[in-house]
PDB file of C-alpha atoms in Angstrom:
ATOM      1  CA  MET D   1     206.943 -67.078 -30.731  1.00 90.00           C
ATOM      2  CA  ILE D   2     204.117 -66.464 -28.227  1.00 97.00           C
ATOM      3  CA  ASP D   3     203.900 -68.455 -24.989  1.00 98.00           C
ATOM      4  CA  GLY D   4     201.246 -66.572 -23.047  1.00 98.00           C
ATOM      5  CA  LEU D   5     198.225 -64.316 -23.383  1.00 98.00           C
ATOM      6  CA  LEU D   6     197.226 -61.945 -20.583  1.00 98.00           C
ATOM      7  CA  PHE D   7     193.680 -60.611 -20.897  1.00 98.00           C
ATOM      8  CA  ASP D   8     192.015 -57.559 -19.469  1.00 98.00           C
ATOM      9  CA  LYS D   9     188.505 -58.481 -18.316  1.00 96.00           C
ATOM     10  CA  ASP D  10     185.981 -55.701 -18.913  1.00 93.00           C
ATOM     11  CA  GLY D  11     185.757 -54.670 -22.538  1.00 94.00           C
ATOM     12  CA  THR D  12     187.975 -57.593 -23.548  1.00 97.00           C
ATOM     13  CA  LEU D  13     186.602 -60.902 -22.263  1.00 98.00           C
ATOM     14  CA  PHE D  14     183.239 -59.233 -21.707  1.00 96.00           C
ATOM     15  CA  ASP D  15     181.518 -56.593 -23.831  1.00 92.00           C
ATOM     16  CA  PHE D  16     181.842 -53.373 -21.864  1.00 88.00           C
ATOM     17  CA  ARG D  17     178.803 -51.396 -22.989  1.00 87.00           C
ATOM     18  CA  VAL D  18     176.300 -54.186 -22.444  1.00 86.00           C
ATOM     19  CA  SER D  19     177.745 -55.518 -19.201  1.00 87.00           C
ATOM     20  CA  TRP D  20     178.579 -52.340 -17.302  1.00 88.00           C
ATOM     21  CA  GLY D  21     175.840 -50.126 -18.707  1.00 88.00           C
ATOM     22  CA  ARG D  22     173.236 -52.356 -17.075  1.00 86.00           C
ATOM     23  CA  TRP D  23     175.231 -52.487 -13.845  1.00 90.00           C
ATOM     24  CA  ALA D  24     175.692 -48.707 -13.630  1.00 92.00           C
ATOM     25  CA  GLN D  25     172.002 -48.003 -14.162  1.00 92.00           C
ATOM     26  CA  GLY D  26     171.003 -50.454 -11.443  1.00 92.00           C
ATOM     27  CA  PHE D  27     173.704 -49.482  -8.941  1.00 94.00           C
ATOM     28  CA  LEU D  28     173.242 -45.726  -9.240  1.00 96.00           C
ATOM     29  CA  THR D  29     169.467 -45.976  -9.010  1.00 95.00           C
ATOM     30  CA  GLY D  30     169.862 -48.143  -5.925  1.00 94.00           C
ATOM     31  CA  ILE D  31     172.064 -45.697  -3.997  1.00 95.00           C
ATOM     32  CA  ALA D  32     170.343 -42.488  -5.151  1.00 96.00           C
ATOM     33  CA  THR D  33     167.567 -40.685  -3.328  1.00 95.00           C
ATOM     34  CA  ASP D  34     165.657 -40.024  -6.551  1.00 96.00           C
ATOM     35  CA  LYS D  35     166.052 -39.996 -10.332  1.00 95.00           C
ATOM     36  CA  ALA D  36     167.648 -36.538 -10.410  1.00 97.00           C
ATOM     37  CA  HIS D  37     170.197 -37.648  -7.822  1.00 97.00           C
ATOM     38  CA  ALA D  38     170.918 -40.795  -9.850  1.00 97.00           C
ATOM     39  CA  ARG D  39     171.614 -38.618 -12.883  1.00 97.00           C
ATOM     40  CA  ARG D  40     174.058 -36.484 -10.870  1.00 97.00           C
ATOM     41  CA  LEU D  41     175.821 -39.617  -9.684  1.00 97.00           C
ATOM     42  CA  GLY D  42     176.023 -40.783 -13.271  1.00 97.00           C
ATOM     43  CA  ARG D  43     177.586 -37.514 -14.392  1.00 96.00           C
ATOM     44  CA  ALA D  44     180.181 -37.863 -11.606  1.00 96.00           C
ATOM     45  CA  ILE D  45     181.439 -41.080 -13.208  1.00 95.00           C
ATOM     46  CA  GLY D  46     180.903 -40.152 -16.847  1.00 95.00           C
ATOM     47  CA  PHE D  47     177.715 -42.154 -17.326  1.00 96.00           C
ATOM     48  CA  ASP D  48     174.447 -41.023 -18.868  1.00 95.00           C
ATOM     49  CA  LEU D  49     171.696 -42.698 -16.883  1.00 94.00           C
ATOM     50  CA  ASP D  50     169.077 -42.234 -19.590  1.00 93.00           C
ATOM     51  CA  SER D  51     171.039 -43.460 -22.607  1.00 92.00           C
ATOM     52  CA  GLY D  52     173.212 -45.971 -20.768  1.00 91.00           C
ATOM     53  CA  ALA D  53     176.310 -44.541 -22.472  1.00 91.00           C
ATOM     54  CA  PHE D  54     179.729 -43.961 -20.919  1.00 93.00           C
ATOM     55  CA  ALA D  55     181.934 -40.968 -21.656  1.00 92.00           C
ATOM     56  CA  PRO D  56     185.365 -41.911 -23.032  1.00 88.00           C
ATOM     57  CA  ASP D  57     187.022 -40.703 -19.813  1.00 89.00           C
ATOM     58  CA  SER D  58     184.657 -42.469 -17.415  1.00 91.00           C
ATOM     59  CA  PRO D  59     186.565 -44.039 -14.490  1.00 90.00           C
ATOM     60  CA  VAL D  60     184.355 -47.113 -14.831  1.00 88.00           C
ATOM     61  CA  ILE D  61     186.200 -47.986 -18.043  1.00 85.00           C
ATOM     62  CA  ALA D  62     189.700 -48.554 -16.715  1.00 80.00           C
ATOM     63  CA  ALA D  63     189.997 -47.255 -13.162  1.00 82.00           C
ATOM     64  CA  THR D  64     189.573 -49.146  -9.891  1.00 89.00           C
ATOM     65  CA  ALA D  65     186.580 -49.538  -7.601  1.00 90.00           C
ATOM     66  CA  ALA D  66     188.260 -47.123  -5.186  1.00 93.00           C
ATOM     67  CA  ASP D  67     188.604 -44.531  -7.962  1.00 93.00           C
ATOM     68  CA  ILE D  68     184.933 -44.887  -8.850  1.00 94.00           C
ATOM     69  CA  ALA D  69     183.982 -44.550  -5.187  1.00 96.00           C
ATOM     70  CA  ALA D  70     186.103 -41.401  -4.850  1.00 96.00           C
ATOM     71  CA  ALA D  71     184.293 -39.859  -7.829  1.00 95.00           C
ATOM     72  CA  LEU D  72     180.865 -40.693  -6.381  1.00 97.00           C
ATOM     73  CA  ALA D  73     181.533 -39.805  -2.737  1.00 95.00           C
ATOM     74  CA  PRO D  74     181.070 -36.014  -3.050  1.00 95.00           C
ATOM     75  CA  GLU D  75     177.509 -36.658  -4.183  1.00 94.00           C
ATOM     76  CA  LEU D  76     176.765 -38.977  -1.227  1.00 95.00           C
ATOM     77  CA  SER D  77     176.854 -37.290   2.151  1.00 89.00           C
ATOM     78  CA  GLY D  78     177.831 -39.432   5.109  1.00 89.00           C
ATOM     79  CA  VAL D  79     179.267 -42.281   3.022  1.00 91.00           C
ATOM     80  CA  SER D  80     183.005 -42.912   3.167  1.00 94.00           C
ATOM     81  CA  VAL D  81     185.062 -43.860   0.128  1.00 95.00           C
ATOM     82  CA  GLU D  82     186.001 -47.112   1.866  1.00 95.00           C
ATOM     83  CA  ASP D  83     182.380 -48.108   2.518  1.00 95.00           C
ATOM     84  CA  LEU D  84     181.369 -47.109  -0.985  1.00 95.00           C
ATOM     85  CA  THR D  85     184.231 -49.158  -2.446  1.00 95.00           C
ATOM     86  CA  ASP D  86     182.946 -52.199  -0.557  1.00 94.00           C
ATOM     87  CA  ARG D  87     179.432 -51.593  -1.874  1.00 94.00           C
ATOM     88  CA  ILE D  88     180.720 -51.274  -5.433  1.00 93.00           C
ATOM     89  CA  ASP D  89     182.672 -54.528  -5.119  1.00 90.00           C
ATOM     90  CA  ALA D  90     179.691 -56.384  -3.672  1.00 91.00           C
ATOM     91  CA  SER D  91     177.388 -55.099  -6.399  1.00 92.00           C
ATOM     92  CA  ALA D  92     179.894 -55.561  -9.228  1.00 87.00           C
ATOM     93  CA  GLY D  93     180.378 -59.214  -8.358  1.00 85.00           C
ATOM     94  CA  GLN D  94     176.697 -59.776  -9.156  1.00 86.00           C
ATOM     95  CA  ALA D  95     176.750 -57.770 -12.390  1.00 85.00           C
ATOM     96  CA  PRO D  96     175.549 -59.808 -15.385  1.00 85.00           C
ATOM     97  CA  MET D  97     178.464 -59.982 -17.806  1.00 92.00           C
ATOM     98  CA  SER D  98     177.959 -60.366 -21.553  1.00 93.00           C
ATOM     99  CA  GLU D  99     180.674 -62.436 -23.267  1.00 96.00           C
ATOM    100  CA  ALA D 100     182.426 -60.586 -26.070  1.00 96.00           C
ATOM    101  CA  VAL D 101     182.627 -63.912 -27.943  1.00 97.00           C
ATOM    102  CA  PRO D 102     181.850 -67.485 -26.797  1.00 98.00           C
ATOM    103  CA  LEU D 103     184.633 -67.715 -24.237  1.00 98.00           C
ATOM    104  CA  ARG D 104     184.899 -71.384 -23.279  1.00 98.00           C
ATOM    105  CA  PRO D 105     185.583 -72.665 -26.812  1.00 98.00           C
ATOM    106  CA  LEU D 106     188.107 -69.917 -27.544  1.00 98.00           C
ATOM    107  CA  LEU D 107     190.017 -70.230 -24.287  1.00 98.00           C
ATOM    108  CA  SER D 108     190.041 -74.017 -24.473  1.00 98.00           C
ATOM    109  CA  ALA D 109     191.481 -73.867 -27.979  1.00 98.00           C
ATOM    110  CA  LEU D 110     194.203 -71.448 -26.904  1.00 98.00           C
ATOM    111  CA  ARG D 111     195.152 -73.678 -23.982  1.00 98.00           C
ATOM    112  CA  ALA D 112     195.151 -76.737 -26.242  1.00 97.00           C
ATOM    113  CA  ALA D 113     197.671 -74.883 -28.427  1.00 96.00           C
ATOM    114  CA  GLY D 114     199.997 -74.754 -25.417  1.00 97.00           C
ATOM    115  CA  LEU D 115     199.471 -71.138 -24.399  1.00 98.00           C
ATOM    116  CA  ARG D 116     199.384 -70.012 -20.763  1.00 98.00           C
ATOM    117  CA  LEU D 117     196.501 -67.674 -20.044  1.00 98.00           C
ATOM    118  CA  GLY D 118     195.920 -64.991 -17.444  1.00 98.00           C
ATOM    119  CA  VAL D 119     193.601 -62.158 -16.433  1.00 98.00           C
ATOM    120  CA  ALA D 120     194.855 -58.746 -15.304  1.00 98.00           C
ATOM    121  CA  THR D 121     192.031 -56.367 -14.433  1.00 96.00           C
ATOM    122  CA  ASN D 122     191.663 -53.061 -12.636  1.00 93.00           C
ATOM    123  CA  ASP D 123     188.535 -54.547 -11.134  1.00 90.00           C
ATOM    124  CA  SER D 124     188.926 -55.976  -7.617  1.00 90.00           C
ATOM    125  CA  GLU D 125     189.974 -59.631  -7.545  1.00 94.00           C
ATOM    126  CA  VAL D 126     186.907 -61.008  -5.741  1.00 92.00           C
ATOM    127  CA  PRO D 127     184.267 -59.747  -8.212  1.00 91.00           C
ATOM    128  CA  ALA D 128     186.598 -60.579 -11.103  1.00 94.00           C
ATOM    129  CA  ARG D 129     186.738 -64.182  -9.955  1.00 96.00           C
ATOM    130  CA  GLN D 130     182.965 -64.186  -9.525  1.00 94.00           C
ATOM    131  CA  HIS D 131     182.505 -63.094 -13.131  1.00 94.00           C
ATOM    132  CA  LEU D 132     184.824 -65.785 -14.439  1.00 97.00           C
ATOM    133  CA  ALA D 133     183.149 -68.435 -12.267  1.00 96.00           C
ATOM    134  CA  ASN D 134     179.679 -67.363 -13.391  1.00 94.00           C
ATOM    135  CA  HIS D 135     180.730 -68.130 -16.958  1.00 96.00           C
ATOM    136  CA  GLY D 136     182.478 -71.387 -16.085  1.00 97.00           C
ATOM    137  CA  ILE D 137     185.922 -70.288 -17.263  1.00 98.00           C
ATOM    138  CA  THR D 138     187.984 -69.880 -14.087  1.00 98.00           C
ATOM    139  CA  ASP D 139     189.883 -73.098 -14.807  1.00 98.00           C
ATOM    140  CA  CYS D 140     190.983 -71.729 -18.192  1.00 98.00           C
ATOM    141  CA  PHE D 141     193.364 -69.293 -16.503  1.00 98.00           C
ATOM    142  CA  ASP D 142     196.733 -69.884 -14.879  1.00 98.00           C
ATOM    143  CA  PHE D 143     196.774 -66.421 -13.278  1.00 98.00           C
ATOM    144  CA  ILE D 144     194.040 -64.040 -12.109  1.00 98.00           C
ATOM    145  CA  SER D 145     194.855 -60.629 -10.672  1.00 98.00           C
ATOM    146  CA  GLY D 146     192.875 -57.550  -9.695  1.00 96.00           C
ATOM    147  CA  TYR D 147     194.189 -54.136  -8.750  1.00 93.00           C
ATOM    148  CA  ASP D 148     194.063 -55.197  -5.098  1.00 95.00           C
ATOM    149  CA  SER D 149     195.985 -58.476  -5.517  1.00 97.00           C
ATOM    150  CA  GLY D 150     199.329 -56.967  -4.590  1.00 97.00           C
ATOM    151  CA  HIS D 151     200.789 -56.195  -8.021  1.00 98.00           C
ATOM    152  CA  GLY D 152     199.445 -52.670  -8.479  1.00 97.00           C
ATOM    153  CA  ALA D 153     196.987 -51.348 -11.060  1.00 95.00           C
ATOM    154  CA  LYS D 154     197.338 -50.698 -14.774  1.00 97.00           C
ATOM    155  CA  PRO D 155     198.865 -48.757 -16.505  1.00 96.00           C
ATOM    156  CA  GLY D 156     201.647 -49.887 -14.191  1.00 98.00           C
ATOM    157  CA  PRO D 157     203.317 -53.115 -15.387  1.00 98.00           C
ATOM    158  CA  GLY D 158     203.068 -54.988 -12.064  1.00 98.00           C
ATOM    159  CA  MET D 159     200.323 -57.453 -12.984  1.00 98.00           C
ATOM    160  CA  CYS D 160     201.920 -58.157 -16.349  1.00 98.00           C
ATOM    161  CA  LEU D 161     205.317 -58.830 -14.819  1.00 98.00           C
ATOM    162  CA  ALA D 162     203.775 -61.003 -12.093  1.00 98.00           C
ATOM    163  CA  PHE D 163     202.078 -63.162 -14.738  1.00 98.00           C
ATOM    164  CA  ALA D 164     205.353 -63.690 -16.587  1.00 98.00           C
ATOM    165  CA  ARG D 165     207.305 -64.277 -13.392  1.00 98.00           C
ATOM    166  CA  GLN D 166     204.878 -66.756 -11.830  1.00 98.00           C
ATOM    167  CA  LEU D 167     204.626 -68.818 -15.001  1.00 98.00           C
ATOM    168  CA  GLY D 168     208.298 -68.596 -15.943  1.00 98.00           C
ATOM    169  CA  LEU D 169     207.642 -66.765 -19.210  1.00 98.00           C
ATOM    170  CA  GLU D 170     209.774 -64.204 -21.016  1.00 98.00           C
ATOM    171  CA  PRO D 171     207.730 -60.968 -21.221  1.00 98.00           C
ATOM    172  CA  SER D 172     208.740 -60.560 -24.867  1.00 98.00           C
ATOM    173  CA  ARG D 173     206.909 -63.830 -25.592  1.00 98.00           C
ATOM    174  CA  VAL D 174     203.696 -62.711 -23.859  1.00 98.00           C
ATOM    175  CA  VAL D 175     200.860 -60.608 -25.301  1.00 98.00           C
ATOM    176  CA  MET D 176     198.760 -58.216 -23.230  1.00 98.00           C
ATOM    177  CA  VAL D 177     195.241 -58.020 -24.670  1.00 98.00           C
ATOM    178  CA  GLY D 178     192.954 -55.119 -23.786  1.00 98.00           C
ATOM    179  CA  ASP D 179     190.463 -52.486 -24.841  1.00 96.00           C
ATOM    180  CA  SER D 180     192.046 -49.387 -23.265  1.00 94.00           C
ATOM    181  CA  ARG D 181     195.309 -47.476 -23.242  1.00 95.00           C
ATOM    182  CA  HIS D 182     195.797 -48.549 -19.631  1.00 95.00           C
ATOM    183  CA  ASP D 183     196.022 -52.167 -20.813  1.00 97.00           C
ATOM    184  CA  LEU D 184     198.322 -51.438 -23.722  1.00 98.00           C
ATOM    185  CA  ASP D 185     200.607 -49.124 -21.759  1.00 98.00           C
ATOM    186  CA  ALA D 186     200.896 -51.731 -18.998  1.00 98.00           C
ATOM    187  CA  GLY D 187     201.858 -54.408 -21.496  1.00 98.00           C
ATOM    188  CA  ARG D 188     204.430 -52.269 -23.249  1.00 98.00           C
ATOM    189  CA  ALA D 189     205.931 -51.150 -19.936  1.00 98.00           C
ATOM    190  CA  ALA D 190     206.416 -54.833 -19.117  1.00 98.00           C
ATOM    191  CA  GLY D 191     208.125 -55.504 -22.449  1.00 98.00           C
ATOM    192  CA  MET D 192     205.189 -57.436 -23.909  1.00 98.00           C
ATOM    193  CA  ARG D 193     203.463 -57.335 -27.263  1.00 98.00           C
ATOM    194  CA  THR D 194     200.015 -55.753 -27.210  1.00 98.00           C
ATOM    195  CA  ILE D 195     196.680 -56.489 -28.869  1.00 98.00           C
ATOM    196  CA  ALA D 196     193.884 -53.912 -28.784  1.00 98.00           C
ATOM    197  CA  VAL D 197     190.271 -55.016 -29.156  1.00 98.00           C
ATOM    198  CA  LEU D 198     187.209 -52.926 -29.971  1.00 97.00           C
ATOM    199  CA  THR D 199     184.709 -54.414 -27.512  1.00 95.00           C
ATOM    200  CA  GLY D 200     185.222 -51.543 -25.063  1.00 93.00           C
ATOM    201  CA  ILE D 201     184.656 -47.800 -25.406  1.00 91.00           C
ATOM    202  CA  ALA D 202     187.899 -46.664 -27.053  1.00 92.00           C
ATOM    203  CA  LYS D 203     188.061 -46.301 -30.829  1.00 94.00           C
ATOM    204  CA  ARG D 204     190.566 -47.840 -33.224  1.00 96.00           C
ATOM    205  CA  GLU D 205     192.356 -44.539 -33.861  1.00 96.00           C
ATOM    206  CA  GLU D 206     192.950 -44.042 -30.138  1.00 95.00           C
ATOM    207  CA  LEU D 207     194.318 -47.543 -29.571  1.00 97.00           C
ATOM    208  CA  ALA D 208     196.266 -48.214 -32.758  1.00 97.00           C
ATOM    209  CA  PRO D 209     199.393 -46.165 -31.855  1.00 97.00           C
ATOM    210  CA  HIS D 210     199.783 -48.210 -28.673  1.00 97.00           C
ATOM    211  CA  ALA D 211     199.164 -51.705 -30.045  1.00 98.00           C
ATOM    212  CA  ASP D 212     200.949 -54.170 -32.288  1.00 97.00           C
ATOM    213  CA  VAL D 213     197.577 -54.955 -33.843  1.00 98.00           C
ATOM    214  CA  VAL D 214     193.939 -53.882 -33.419  1.00 98.00           C
ATOM    215  CA  LEU D 215     191.343 -56.659 -33.676  1.00 98.00           C
ATOM    216  CA  ALA D 216     187.556 -56.486 -33.651  1.00 98.00           C
ATOM    217  CA  ASP D 217     187.421 -58.843 -30.671  1.00 98.00           C
ATOM    218  CA  ILE D 218     189.406 -61.620 -29.017  1.00 98.00           C
ATOM    219  CA  GLY D 219     187.853 -64.174 -31.356  1.00 98.00           C
ATOM    220  CA  ALA D 220     190.334 -62.973 -33.996  1.00 98.00           C
ATOM    221  CA  ILE D 221     193.381 -63.882 -31.876  1.00 98.00           C
ATOM    222  CA  PRO D 222     193.876 -67.428 -33.254  1.00 97.00           C
ATOM    223  CA  GLY D 223     194.046 -66.033 -36.789  1.00 97.00           C
ATOM    224  CA  TRP D 224     196.568 -63.392 -35.711  1.00 97.00           C
ATOM    225  CA  LEU D 225     198.712 -66.034 -34.022  1.00 96.00           C
ATOM    226  CA  SER D 226     198.625 -68.120 -37.183  1.00 95.00           C
ATOM    227  CA  SER D 227     199.789 -65.133 -39.217  1.00 94.00           C
ATOM    228  CA  LEU D 228     202.903 -64.861 -37.033  1.00 91.00           C
ATOM    229  CA  GLU D 229     203.856 -68.413 -37.921  1.00 81.00           C
ATOM    230  CA  ALA D 230     203.350 -67.976 -41.656  1.00 65.00           C
TER     231      ALA D 230
END
Protein backbone atom coordinates (compact mmCIF):
# COMPACT_ATOMS: atom_id res chain seq x y z
CA MET A 1 0.00 0.00 0.00
CA ILE A 2 2.92 2.35 0.78
CA ASP A 3 6.20 2.10 -1.14
CA GLY A 4 8.00 5.26 -0.07
CA LEU A 5 8.30 7.84 2.68
CA LEU A 6 9.53 11.36 1.95
CA PHE A 7 10.60 13.29 5.05
CA ASP A 8 10.93 16.97 5.71
CA LYS A 9 14.09 17.59 7.75
CA ASP A 10 13.68 20.38 10.30
CA GLY A 11 10.87 19.74 12.73
CA THR A 12 10.44 16.21 11.38
CA LEU A 13 13.72 14.27 11.48
CA PHE A 14 15.10 16.82 13.93
CA ASP A 15 13.30 18.61 16.75
CA PHE A 16 12.82 22.16 15.52
CA ARG A 17 12.74 24.16 18.75
CA VAL A 18 15.88 22.64 20.22
CA SER A 19 17.92 22.54 17.03
CA TRP A 20 17.13 25.89 15.44
CA GLY A 21 16.59 27.89 18.61
CA ARG A 22 20.23 27.35 19.55
CA TRP A 23 21.35 28.13 16.00
CA ALA A 24 19.34 31.37 15.76
CA GLN A 25 20.66 32.70 19.06
CA GLY A 26 24.26 32.03 18.05
CA PHE A 27 23.96 33.26 14.46
CA LEU A 28 22.12 36.49 15.26
CA THR A 29 24.47 37.35 18.11
CA GLY A 30 27.41 36.72 15.79
CA ILE A 31 26.26 39.10 13.04
CA ALA A 32 24.82 41.81 15.32
CA THR A 33 26.65 44.88 16.55
CA ASP A 34 25.22 44.53 20.05
CA LYS A 35 22.46 42.80 22.02
CA ALA A 36 19.79 45.34 21.03
CA HIS A 37 20.68 44.85 17.37
CA ALA A 38 20.51 41.07 17.81
CA ARG A 39 17.01 41.44 19.23
CA ARG A 40 15.94 43.53 16.22
CA LEU A 41 17.34 40.89 13.89
CA GLY A 42 15.42 38.27 15.81
CA ARG A 43 12.17 40.19 15.47
CA ALA A 44 12.78 40.44 11.70
CA ILE A 45 12.64 36.64 11.45
CA GLY A 46 10.03 35.99 14.13
CA PHE A 47 12.47 34.88 16.82
CA ASP A 48 12.67 36.03 20.43
CA LEU A 49 16.35 36.16 21.30
CA ASP A 50 15.74 36.05 25.05
CA SER A 51 13.27 33.17 25.23
CA GLY A 52 14.56 31.25 22.22
CA ALA A 53 11.01 30.94 20.88
CA PHE A 54 9.88 31.23 17.27
CA ALA A 55 6.67 32.92 16.16
CA PRO A 56 4.34 30.62 14.20
CA ASP A 57 4.97 32.64 11.02
CA SER A 58 8.76 32.78 11.34
CA PRO A 59 10.45 32.21 7.95
CA VAL A 60 12.98 29.98 9.71
CA ILE A 61 10.26 27.35 10.12
CA ALA A 62 9.52 26.54 6.50
CA ALA A 63 11.07 29.13 4.21
CA THR A 64 14.44 29.04 2.44
CA ALA A 65 17.81 30.47 3.41
CA ALA A 66 17.28 33.17 0.79
CA ASP A 67 13.94 34.11 2.36
CA ILE A 68 15.54 34.36 5.79
CA ALA A 69 18.34 36.49 4.36
CA ALA A 70 15.82 38.81 2.68
CA ALA A 71 14.05 39.30 6.02
CA LEU A 72 17.32 40.10 7.82
CA ALA A 73 18.93 42.29 5.15
CA PRO A 74 17.07 45.54 5.96
CA GLU A 75 18.60 45.41 9.43
CA LEU A 76 22.14 44.89 8.08
CA SER A 77 23.50 47.80 6.09
CA GLY A 78 26.02 46.99 3.38
CA VAL A 79 25.27 43.25 3.31
CA SER A 80 23.63 41.80 0.21
CA VAL A 81 20.95 39.13 0.34
CA GLU A 82 23.23 36.84 -1.67
CA ASP A 83 26.15 37.20 0.75
CA LEU A 84 23.87 36.80 3.73
CA THR A 85 22.35 33.66 2.20
CA ASP A 86 25.84 32.19 1.88
CA ARG A 87 26.59 33.05 5.50
CA ILE A 88 23.35 31.44 6.65
CA ASP A 89 24.12 28.26 4.69
CA ALA A 90 27.66 28.06 6.06
CA SER A 91 26.45 28.58 9.62
CA ALA A 92 23.42 26.30 9.31
CA GLY A 93 25.57 23.40 8.15
CA GLN A 94 27.34 23.52 11.52
CA ALA A 95 24.15 23.82 13.56
CA PRO A 96 23.83 21.07 16.19
CA MET A 97 20.70 19.11 15.32
CA SER A 98 18.67 17.28 17.95
CA GLU A 99 17.07 14.04 16.69
CA ALA A 100 13.31 13.96 17.11
CA VAL A 101 13.62 10.23 17.86
CA PRO A 102 16.61 7.85 17.54
CA LEU A 103 16.91 8.05 13.77
CA ARG A 104 19.24 5.23 12.74
CA PRO A 105 17.15 2.41 14.24
CA LEU A 106 13.90 3.81 12.86
CA LEU A 107 15.18 4.47 9.36
CA SER A 108 16.95 1.12 9.19
CA ALA A 109 13.74 -0.66 10.17
CA LEU A 110 11.75 1.19 7.52
CA ARG A 111 14.30 0.30 4.86
CA ALA A 112 14.33 -3.32 6.02
CA ALA A 113 10.55 -3.33 5.46
CA GLY A 114 11.22 -2.50 1.80
CA LEU A 115 10.37 1.19 1.85
CA ARG A 116 12.28 3.77 -0.20
CA LEU A 117 13.17 6.85 1.81
CA GLY A 118 13.88 10.44 0.89
CA VAL A 119 14.40 13.93 2.31
CA ALA A 120 12.75 17.04 0.86
CA THR A 121 13.69 20.20 2.74
CA ASN A 122 13.43 23.92 2.17
CA ASP A 123 16.89 24.11 3.66
CA SER A 124 19.75 24.31 1.13
CA GLU A 125 21.06 20.92 0.01
CA VAL A 126 24.64 21.31 1.26
CA PRO A 127 23.80 22.00 4.94
CA ALA A 128 21.01 19.42 4.77
CA ARG A 129 23.51 16.78 3.72
CA GLN A 130 25.87 17.94 6.46
CA HIS A 131 23.17 17.43 9.08
CA LEU A 132 22.37 13.94 7.84
CA ALA A 133 26.08 13.03 7.69
CA ASN A 134 26.69 14.36 11.19
CA HIS A 135 24.12 11.87 12.46
CA GLY A 136 25.38 9.00 10.32
CA ILE A 137 22.15 8.54 8.37
CA THR A 138 22.93 9.75 4.84
CA ASP A 139 23.03 6.17 3.55
CA CYS A 140 19.47 5.59 4.81
CA PHE A 141 18.07 7.81 2.06
CA ASP A 142 17.60 7.14 -1.63
CA PHE A 143 16.91 10.81 -2.40
CA ILE A 144 17.99 14.08 -0.77
CA SER A 145 16.79 17.44 -2.06
CA GLY A 146 16.98 21.03 -0.86
CA TYR A 147 15.17 24.04 -2.25
CA ASP A 148 18.22 24.75 -4.42
CA SER A 149 18.53 21.25 -5.92
CA GLY A 150 16.55 22.09 -9.03
CA HIS A 151 13.07 20.88 -8.07
CA GLY A 152 11.73 24.07 -6.49
CA ALA A 153 10.69 24.71 -2.89
CA LYS A 154 7.69 23.56 -0.89
CA PRO A 155 4.72 24.09 -0.93
CA GLY A 156 5.31 23.40 -4.61
CA PRO A 157 5.22 19.67 -5.43
CA GLY A 158 8.51 19.57 -7.36
CA MET A 159 10.65 17.75 -4.79
CA CYS A 160 7.88 15.26 -4.08
CA LEU A 161 7.37 14.47 -7.75
CA ALA A 162 11.13 14.19 -8.31
CA PHE A 163 11.38 11.61 -5.52
CA ALA A 164 8.61 9.50 -7.04
CA ARG A 165 9.97 9.89 -10.56
CA GLN A 166 13.59 9.06 -9.74
CA LEU A 167 12.65 5.96 -7.76
CA GLY A 168 9.89 4.80 -10.10
CA LEU A 169 7.15 5.12 -7.48
CA GLU A 170 3.49 5.99 -7.92
CA PRO A 171 2.85 9.21 -5.95
CA SER A 172 -0.35 7.71 -4.53
CA ARG A 173 1.82 5.05 -2.85
CA VAL A 174 4.18 7.60 -1.27
CA VAL A 175 3.71 9.52 1.99
CA MET A 176 5.05 13.02 2.58
CA VAL A 177 5.92 13.47 6.26
CA GLY A 178 6.31 16.95 7.73
CA ASP A 179 5.65 19.40 10.53
CA SER A 180 4.27 22.35 8.53
CA ARG A 181 1.54 23.17 6.05
CA HIS A 182 4.22 23.69 3.41
CA ASP A 183 5.12 20.00 3.70
CA LEU A 184 1.55 18.76 3.68
CA ASP A 185 0.45 21.03 0.83
CA ALA A 186 3.44 19.91 -1.24
CA GLY A 187 2.59 16.26 -0.68
CA ARG A 188 -1.07 16.68 -1.52
CA ALA A 189 -0.24 18.70 -4.64
CA ALA A 190 1.89 15.76 -5.76
CA GLY A 191 -0.94 13.28 -5.16
CA MET A 192 0.67 11.74 -2.07
CA ARG A 193 -0.67 10.81 1.33
CA THR A 194 0.46 13.09 4.14
CA ILE A 195 1.56 12.59 7.75
CA ALA A 196 1.85 15.57 10.09
CA VAL A 197 4.14 15.39 13.11
CA LEU A 198 4.23 17.63 16.18
CA THR A 199 7.99 18.06 16.58
CA GLY A 200 7.90 21.47 14.89
CA ILE A 201 6.10 24.70 15.80
CA ALA A 202 2.65 24.12 14.29
CA LYS A 203 -0.14 22.74 16.46
CA ARG A 204 -2.34 19.72 15.81
CA GLU A 205 -5.41 21.83 15.00
CA GLU A 206 -3.50 23.73 12.31
CA LEU A 207 -2.11 20.60 10.65
CA ALA A 208 -4.97 18.13 10.98
CA PRO A 209 -7.12 19.48 8.08
CA HIS A 210 -4.18 19.01 5.72
CA ALA A 211 -3.00 15.56 6.80
CA ASP A 212 -4.24 11.99 6.57
CA VAL A 213 -3.03 11.51 10.14
CA VAL A 214 -1.29 13.56 12.84
CA LEU A 215 1.36 11.72 14.88
CA ALA A 216 3.37 12.86 17.88
CA ASP A 217 6.62 12.17 16.03
CA ILE A 218 8.03 9.98 13.27
CA GLY A 219 8.61 7.16 15.75
CA ALA A 220 4.88 6.40 15.45
CA ILE A 221 5.08 5.76 11.68
CA PRO A 222 5.67 1.97 11.88
CA GLY A 223 2.51 1.59 13.98
CA TRP A 224 0.52 3.68 11.50
CA LEU A 225 1.80 1.59 8.60
CA SER A 226 0.78 -1.57 10.43
CA SER A 227 -2.72 -0.18 10.94
CA LEU A 228 -3.10 0.20 7.16
CA GLU A 229 -2.43 -3.49 6.70
CA ALA A 230 -4.87 -4.61 9.38
